[in-house]
Amino acid sequence: LYSVEKFHYYIYGKQTVVHTDHKPLVAIFKKPLHEVSVRMQRMLLKLLKYDLIVKYVPGPEMHIADCLSRNFIHVEDNYNEDLELFVHSVGLNIPVGPNHFDKIREATKIDEVLSKIISYVQNNSWPEKSEFKSLELSTYFKLRNELTMLDGVLCLNQKLVIPSSLRPYFLGKLHETHSGIVKTKLNARQSIYWPNINQDIENLIGTCHTCNTHRNSNPKLPMMSHDVPSGPWEILSSDIFTFGGKDFLVIVDHFSKWLEVLELKNKTASELVSKFTFVFSHFGTPKYLISDNMPFDSLEMRKFCEEFNIVQKTSSPRYPRGNGTAEKAVGTAKAMLKKNDIKQLDMCLMNYRNTPIAGLDLSPFELLLFRKVKNKLPIIDDLLKPKFYNVEDVQKKLREIQLRNKFYYDRNTVDVPECEKGEKIYFKMDKTSSWSEGNVVENFCKVPRSYIIQDKNNNRYRRNREHIFIAKSHNNESSNSVVSDNDSSKNNNQNQYSFRDRMKVNRPSRYS
C-alpha cells in the first residue's frame, strides 16, 4: 500500500505490473472482494482505483526490492471509518436469515471456546500456540488472520462460526433432504464453519439410516483367483444354465479347460448325481468341485462328494463371480447353442477341445489326454501320437494369464477390510434390493469374503463381502474434544520427522 500511494502520481490511470515474491498475493488479487478476509478487504479496497497486474517473481531475482526491504520506513496505517463501514457492508452478503443470526449470536455469548476466541480477535492478542490444550483452539489459532467479528458473531471470511450447542441443529438442516456427502459439504461451505465440520458431516451421513438403506451398490472387489492346479482334472467348476427352454449342466476343468455340456431332464439332485457319475466314469473324480449352492449343496450331492472324497466348495449366494470359471464356460456353451442346432452340440465340443488355448498353445485334448484327436480335417498320423508336455511350464503360463487378467480387472476395483464377528452391517438380499440392517454372525471359513449374517428378524443369510458394508458407529468423537498435555506430546513424538536444518550451511570438505 505504501509503495502504491507513494508512486500515485506515476501509476494512477495506467496499467501497472507489480512484481512480488509473496506468491499468495497473486491468488488474493484474483479473488472476488467478498471472498477474502476482512483484513485483505481493507487492502484491496484501497487499491481498487489502480489498474494493477500482480506477478510472482522468486525472491533471489528481486535484487533492488530485497535490498530496500532491509531498511524500510515504518508507516502507520491510518484508520478510515468510511472504509470500515464499507467492509462491514460487504460482510453483510452472508446468506443467513435474521432469526438464525440472532440464535447464533446468543449461543456464541455462552460458548466457552468462542468467548475466548472473540476476546483474542477483539484485542488482537493471541497466546502462543503451545498454550492451547484443545484441538479446536489450535484450529482457530491457525485461522486467526481470517477471523473477524460481525455484530457479535465470529466470522471466518464470509462464513459464520457456529457455536457447539447449535452444531447438531445445523447438521440436521444441512442433511434435511438426505443429500450425499459431497453435496452437503458444498452446501455448508457457502455460509457456516466450525472445526472438523467435514468429519461431522461424514459421521452424520454415515450413520443416517435412510441414506444407508438407499445408498449405491458397493464397487467391485479386487479379483481373487483360484489356485492353479498341479495337473489336469484336479479342480472342476460346475454350473446349471437354461437355453431354449432346456436345462444344461456345464463342467469345466481349471487346468486343461476341458468342457462338458450335458442336457438335464430336471434340476433335481439325483439328476445331477447321475450326470456327474457319467462324466467321472470317463475321467475319474476330481479333488475339488466348485459350484453354486442349490441344488449342488443338497444333502444327496454332499453324500455323493463325501463318498468319492471330493472337497466341495460353493460360492456366495447372489455372487456369480465367485464361480467365475464356470460362468465363463456357460457363456461358451451358450454361444455354441446360439449358432448351432442342439444336435450339433457334441461336434461343437469336439472342435472346442481340439483347438489350442490362447496363451498355452495346447488344446484341452492334449492337456487332458496328451494327444490330438482326428476330426473332419486332414491330419498327419504322427501328430496323433501321444505327446507329453511339461506340467510346470503349463502352470507357469496359467499363473501369467491369471496375473494379467487380475491386473486389468483390478483397475476399477476397491479393496475393503474384512468384517468382524458381531459387527453391525448393512447387506443386500439381491442385486436390485435396498440395503438391510444386520450383524455378522461368523466368517464362512470355507470360502474367502463369505459371511453368515443375521437380520433384525433373526433370519440368517450367507453373503459375499461385496454385498456388505460396515455401519458407522454413533459413538464418534466430538469435534471439540480436548487433548491433554501428555496425549499431545505423544502425538507430537509420533509425527516427528528428522529434517536437515536448511538454515545451517556446512563448509564443503574440500575447503576445510
PDB file of N, CA and C in Angstrom, residues 20 103 141 338 435 483:
ATOM      1  N   THR A  20       6.107  -9.456  -7.104  1.00  0.00           N
ATOM      2  CA  THR A  20       6.148  -9.811  -5.683  1.00  0.00           C
ATOM      3  C   THR A  20       6.728 -11.201  -5.518  1.00  0.00           C
ATOM      4  N   LYS A 103     -29.974 -16.358  16.882  1.00  0.00           N
ATOM      5  CA  LYS A 103     -29.686 -17.595  17.627  1.00  0.00           C
ATOM      6  C   LYS A 103     -28.185 -17.807  17.766  1.00  0.00           C
ATOM      7  N   PHE A 141      -6.394 -20.915  16.039  1.00  0.00           N
ATOM      8  CA  PHE A 141      -5.118 -20.197  16.021  1.00  0.00           C
ATOM      9  C   PHE A 141      -4.530 -20.163  14.604  1.00  0.00           C
ATOM     10  N   LYS A 338     -26.369 -71.055 -29.581  1.00  0.00           N
ATOM     11  CA  LYS A 338     -26.980 -69.986 -30.373  1.00  0.00           C
ATOM     12  C   LYS A 338     -26.677 -70.156 -31.858  1.00  0.00           C
ATOM     13  N   TRP A 435     -30.651 -51.772   0.929  1.00  0.00           N
ATOM     14  CA  TRP A 435     -29.810 -52.315   1.998  1.00  0.00           C
ATOM     15  C   TRP A 435     -30.638 -52.558   3.261  1.00  0.00           C
ATOM     16  N   VAL A 483      -7.476 -32.470  24.155  1.00  0.00           N
ATOM     17  CA  VAL A 483      -6.320 -33.348  24.224  1.00  0.00           C
ATOM     18  C   VAL A 483      -5.448 -32.893  25.376  1.00  0.00           C
TER      19      VAL A 483
END
